[in-house]
């Protein structure tokens, strides 16, 4: 994937979607992928429980976006992307589980109000975590994403980034501490 020009990074999600859908500017999709790829991957990893399947799903979701963003009017991209990612994972899981009967499928997808509130809280936490990850410095963000989302070992991260094992360990520890502080601060602001 090509790097995203700095002027694109300053654009809102809505502006990027407009540039892609109405001006055919593919770099806008690259910017959205750079911005939200790790969020989609973490959602897929949570539901699919397999790193390779999550990587494939992330790619398929963004390929699907190429068409969807030209066909649909999307106003709250991050929430919409979260829902699209979740639905995609459910469809993948449904394909892999033999269907016993239609009643079983109906019961699985019926959500109580309590479940809905829990999912809304999970989505809010994902959003806060995503925002906190994006606020980390580049080294911490990269190491956190490689370690937790792609599940690479310290040695694999060292090979991929060129950092020393101590730098990788330090970046992960400091990144984790900074994420915890940011999440606690946002929780205190909400209460």
mmCIF file of C-alpha atoms in Angstrom:
data_model
loop_
_atom_site.group_PDB
_atom_site.id
_atom_site.type_symbol
_atom_site.label_atom_id
_atom_site.label_comp_id
_atom_site.label_asym_id
_atom_site.label_seq_id
_atom_site.Cartn_x
_atom_site.Cartn_y
_atom_site.Cartn_z
ATOM 1 C CA UNK A 1 0.000 0.000 0.000
ATOM 2 C CA UNK A 2 1.330 3.422 -0.864
ATOM 3 C CA UNK A 3 1.894 5.992 1.834
ATOM 4 C CA UNK A 4 -0.905 8.454 2.429
ATOM 5 C CA UNK A 5 -0.110 12.124 1.678
ATOM 6 C CA UNK A 6 -0.121 14.348 4.753
ATOM 7 C CA UNK A 7 -2.957 16.547 3.457
ATOM 8 C CA UNK A 8 -5.232 13.483 3.281
ATOM 9 C CA UNK A 9 -4.484 12.561 6.896
ATOM 10 C CA UNK A 10 -6.037 15.869 7.982
ATOM 11 C CA UNK A 11 -9.353 15.144 6.237
ATOM 12 C CA UNK A 12 -12.397 13.880 8.120
ATOM 13 C CA UNK A 13 -13.813 10.433 7.380
ATOM 14 C CA UNK A 14 -16.727 12.044 5.545
ATOM 15 C CA UNK A 15 -14.383 14.089 3.338
ATOM 16 C CA UNK A 16 -12.351 10.983 2.503
ATOM 17 C CA UNK A 17 -15.499 9.034 1.630
ATOM 18 C CA UNK A 18 -16.667 11.898 -0.598
ATOM 19 C CA UNK A 19 -13.309 12.045 -2.378
ATOM 20 C CA UNK A 20 -13.412 8.312 -3.017
ATOM 21 C CA UNK A 21 -17.085 7.982 -3.946
ATOM 22 C CA UNK A 22 -17.428 11.131 -6.053
ATOM 23 C CA UNK A 23 -13.915 11.859 -7.305
ATOM 24 C CA UNK A 24 -12.530 8.303 -7.608
ATOM 25 C CA UNK A 25 -9.487 9.075 -5.436
ATOM 26 C CA UNK A 26 -8.202 5.662 -4.250
ATOM 27 C CA UNK A 27 -5.718 7.273 -1.864
ATOM 28 C CA UNK A 28 -8.753 8.198 0.267
ATOM 29 C CA UNK A 29 -9.432 4.472 0.855
ATOM 30 C CA UNK A 30 -5.756 3.978 1.721
ATOM 31 C CA UNK A 31 -6.135 6.699 4.337
ATOM 32 C CA UNK A 32 -9.256 5.058 5.804
ATOM 33 C CA UNK A 33 -7.426 1.714 5.884
ATOM 34 C CA UNK A 34 -4.458 3.297 7.630
ATOM 35 C CA UNK A 35 -6.836 4.960 10.083
ATOM 36 C CA UNK A 36 -9.111 1.973 10.810
ATOM 37 C CA UNK A 37 -7.375 -1.187 9.582
ATOM 38 C CA UNK A 38 -6.216 -2.157 13.067
ATOM 39 C CA UNK A 39 -9.724 -1.580 14.473
ATOM 40 C CA UNK A 40 -11.278 -3.857 11.841
ATOM 41 C CA UNK A 41 -8.569 -6.452 12.453
ATOM 42 C CA UNK A 42 -9.191 -6.419 16.218
ATOM 43 C CA UNK A 43 -12.951 -6.853 15.705
ATOM 44 C CA UNK A 44 -12.334 -9.753 13.317
ATOM 45 C CA UNK A 45 -9.777 -11.341 15.657
ATOM 46 C CA UNK A 46 -12.252 -11.102 18.539
ATOM 47 C CA UNK A 47 -15.025 -12.896 16.671
ATOM 48 C CA UNK A 48 -13.079 -15.258 14.403
ATOM 49 C CA UNK A 49 -10.498 -16.246 17.053
ATOM 50 C CA UNK A 50 -7.840 -16.768 14.367
ATOM 51 C CA UNK A 51 -5.192 -14.264 13.321
ATOM 52 C CA UNK A 52 -4.961 -15.419 9.692
ATOM 53 C CA UNK A 53 -8.741 -15.493 9.292
ATOM 54 C CA UNK A 54 -8.885 -11.997 10.830
ATOM 55 C CA UNK A 55 -6.282 -10.687 8.346
ATOM 56 C CA UNK A 56 -8.226 -12.189 5.429
ATOM 57 C CA UNK A 57 -11.504 -10.793 6.771
ATOM 58 C CA UNK A 58 -9.974 -7.328 7.177
ATOM 59 C CA UNK A 59 -8.857 -7.344 3.544
ATOM 60 C CA UNK A 60 -12.228 -8.615 2.347
ATOM 61 C CA UNK A 61 -14.077 -5.955 4.348
ATOM 62 C CA UNK A 62 -12.006 -3.152 2.832
ATOM 63 C CA UNK A 63 -12.446 -4.637 -0.656
ATOM 64 C CA UNK A 64 -16.202 -4.675 -0.005
ATOM 65 C CA UNK A 65 -15.982 -1.003 1.035
ATOM 66 C CA UNK A 66 -14.704 -0.106 -2.436
ATOM 67 C CA UNK A 67 -18.182 -0.865 -3.771
ATOM 68 C CA UNK A 68 -20.298 -0.022 -0.713
ATOM 69 C CA UNK A 69 -18.973 3.513 -0.281
ATOM 70 C CA UNK A 70 -20.045 4.358 -3.824
ATOM 71 C CA UNK A 71 -23.512 2.862 -3.356
ATOM 72 C CA UNK A 72 -24.471 3.986 0.157
ATOM 73 C CA UNK A 73 -24.524 7.331 1.924
ATOM 74 C CA UNK A 74 -22.412 6.750 5.042
ATOM 75 C CA UNK A 75 -22.573 9.462 7.700
ATOM 76 C CA UNK A 76 -20.967 7.909 10.796
ATOM 77 C CA UNK A 77 -18.191 5.905 9.178
ATOM 78 C CA UNK A 78 -16.533 4.459 12.270
ATOM 79 C CA UNK A 79 -19.796 3.085 13.715
ATOM 80 C CA UNK A 80 -20.868 1.873 10.285
ATOM 81 C CA UNK A 81 -17.502 0.146 9.737
ATOM 82 C CA UNK A 82 -17.750 -1.493 13.170
ATOM 83 C CA UNK A 83 -21.186 -2.891 12.293
ATOM 84 C CA UNK A 84 -20.097 -4.003 8.801
ATOM 85 C CA UNK A 85 -17.068 -5.769 10.310
ATOM 86 C CA UNK A 86 -19.146 -7.484 12.969
ATOM 87 C CA UNK A 87 -21.759 -8.607 10.436
ATOM 88 C CA UNK A 88 -19.060 -9.897 8.101
ATOM 89 C CA UNK A 89 -17.591 -11.984 10.937
ATOM 90 C CA UNK A 90 -21.033 -13.348 11.846
ATOM 91 C CA UNK A 91 -21.536 -14.369 8.219
ATOM 92 C CA UNK A 92 -18.147 -16.116 8.203
ATOM 93 C CA UNK A 93 -19.004 -17.928 11.420
ATOM 94 C CA UNK A 94 -22.423 -18.874 10.106
ATOM 95 C CA UNK A 95 -20.808 -20.412 6.996
ATOM 96 C CA UNK A 96 -18.486 -22.513 9.154
ATOM 97 C CA UNK A 97 -21.189 -23.840 11.522
ATOM 98 C CA UNK A 98 -23.597 -26.471 10.214
ATOM 99 C CA UNK A 99 -27.170 -25.218 10.493
ATOM 100 C CA UNK A 100 -29.289 -27.414 12.756
ATOM 101 C CA UNK A 101 -32.539 -25.633 11.998
ATOM 102 C CA UNK A 102 -33.876 -22.165 11.306
ATOM 103 C CA UNK A 103 -35.155 -21.769 14.868
ATOM 104 C CA UNK A 104 -31.579 -22.126 16.141
ATOM 105 C CA UNK A 105 -30.367 -19.342 13.826
ATOM 106 C CA UNK A 106 -33.285 -17.108 14.807
ATOM 107 C CA UNK A 107 -32.578 -17.606 18.515
ATOM 108 C CA UNK A 108 -28.869 -16.892 18.077
ATOM 109 C CA UNK A 109 -29.535 -13.553 16.399
ATOM 110 C CA UNK A 110 -32.295 -12.329 18.688
ATOM 111 C CA UNK A 111 -30.723 -9.936 21.123
ATOM 112 C CA UNK A 112 -32.220 -8.817 24.364
ATOM 113 C CA UNK A 113 -32.053 -5.155 25.309
ATOM 114 C CA UNK A 114 -29.386 -6.026 27.874
ATOM 115 C CA UNK A 115 -27.244 -7.662 25.156
ATOM 116 C CA UNK A 116 -27.676 -4.593 22.983
ATOM 117 C CA UNK A 117 -26.498 -2.290 25.800
ATOM 118 C CA UNK A 118 -23.518 -4.533 26.458
ATOM 119 C CA UNK A 119 -22.598 -4.448 22.768
ATOM 120 C CA UNK A 120 -22.971 -0.667 22.723
ATOM 121 C CA UNK A 121 -20.595 -0.449 25.693
ATOM 122 C CA UNK A 122 -18.152 -2.794 23.921
ATOM 123 C CA UNK A 123 -18.298 -0.611 20.811
ATOM 124 C CA UNK A 124 -17.662 2.493 22.918
ATOM 125 C CA UNK A 125 -14.673 0.763 24.534
ATOM 126 C CA UNK A 126 -13.367 -0.272 21.083
ATOM 127 C CA UNK A 127 -13.710 3.331 19.919
ATOM 128 C CA UNK A 128 -11.862 4.669 22.972
ATOM 129 C CA UNK A 129 -9.163 2.015 22.604
ATOM 130 C CA UNK A 130 -8.798 2.807 18.904
ATOM 131 C CA UNK A 131 -8.483 6.517 19.685
ATOM 132 C CA UNK A 132 -5.959 5.829 22.461
ATOM 133 C CA UNK A 133 -3.863 3.600 20.170
ATOM 134 C CA UNK A 134 -3.802 6.328 17.514
ATOM 135 C CA UNK A 135 -2.540 8.825 20.131
ATOM 136 C CA UNK A 136 0.513 6.677 20.977
ATOM 137 C CA UNK A 137 3.828 7.626 19.423
ATOM 138 C CA UNK A 138 4.611 5.770 16.186
ATOM 139 C CA UNK A 139 7.029 3.260 17.757
ATOM 140 C CA UNK A 140 4.675 2.304 20.604
ATOM 141 C CA UNK A 141 1.672 2.102 18.268
ATOM 142 C CA UNK A 142 3.505 -0.138 15.804
ATOM 143 C CA UNK A 143 4.821 -2.484 18.517
ATOM 144 C CA UNK A 144 1.422 -2.670 20.284
ATOM 145 C CA UNK A 145 -0.361 -3.468 17.007
ATOM 146 C CA UNK A 146 2.196 -6.093 15.974
ATOM 147 C CA UNK A 147 2.229 -7.749 19.411
ATOM 148 C CA UNK A 148 -1.460 -7.678 20.353
ATOM 149 C CA UNK A 149 -3.296 -7.541 17.036
ATOM 150 C CA UNK A 150 -1.005 -9.545 14.777
ATOM 151 C CA UNK A 151 0.249 -11.662 17.690
ATOM 152 C CA UNK A 152 3.904 -11.461 16.661
ATOM 153 C CA UNK A 153 6.654 -12.417 19.120
ATOM 154 C CA UNK A 154 9.290 -9.934 20.319
ATOM 155 C CA UNK A 155 11.800 -11.522 17.901
ATOM 156 C CA UNK A 156 9.383 -11.217 14.965
ATOM 157 C CA UNK A 157 8.706 -7.573 15.858
ATOM 158 C CA UNK A 158 12.463 -6.948 16.093
ATOM 159 C CA UNK A 159 12.954 -8.454 12.627
ATOM 160 C CA UNK A 160 10.049 -6.497 11.146
ATOM 161 C CA UNK A 161 10.846 -3.092 12.684
ATOM 162 C CA UNK A 162 14.627 -3.093 13.042
ATOM 163 C CA UNK A 163 14.292 -2.183 16.728
ATOM 164 C CA UNK A 164 16.356 -4.011 19.343
ATOM 165 C CA UNK A 165 14.572 -6.546 21.579
ATOM 166 C CA UNK A 166 14.896 -4.105 24.514
ATOM 167 C CA UNK A 167 13.365 -1.277 22.455
ATOM 168 C CA UNK A 168 10.473 -3.558 21.465
ATOM 169 C CA UNK A 169 9.887 -4.637 25.071
ATOM 170 C CA UNK A 170 10.081 -1.033 26.266
ATOM 171 C CA UNK A 171 7.730 0.233 23.526
ATOM 172 C CA UNK A 172 5.155 -2.451 24.372
ATOM 173 C CA UNK A 173 5.360 -1.817 28.133
ATOM 174 C CA UNK A 174 5.216 1.964 27.744
ATOM 175 C CA UNK A 175 2.473 1.720 25.135
ATOM 176 C CA UNK A 176 0.405 -0.547 27.377
ATOM 177 C CA UNK A 177 0.895 1.820 30.331
ATOM 178 C CA UNK A 178 -0.061 4.843 28.203
ATOM 179 C CA UNK A 179 -3.161 3.049 26.888
ATOM 180 C CA UNK A 180 -4.200 2.207 30.443
ATOM 181 C CA UNK A 181 -3.740 5.829 31.534
ATOM 182 C CA UNK A 182 -5.687 7.159 28.534
ATOM 183 C CA UNK A 183 -8.556 4.700 29.080
ATOM 184 C CA UNK A 184 -8.700 5.461 32.818
ATOM 185 C CA UNK A 185 -8.716 9.194 32.063
ATOM 186 C CA UNK A 186 -11.580 8.790 29.587
ATOM 187 C CA UNK A 187 -13.496 6.661 32.114
ATOM 188 C CA UNK A 188 -13.040 9.369 34.788
ATOM 189 C CA UNK A 189 -14.248 12.055 32.374
ATOM 190 C CA UNK A 190 -17.397 10.000 31.685
ATOM 191 C CA UNK A 191 -18.240 9.373 35.373
#
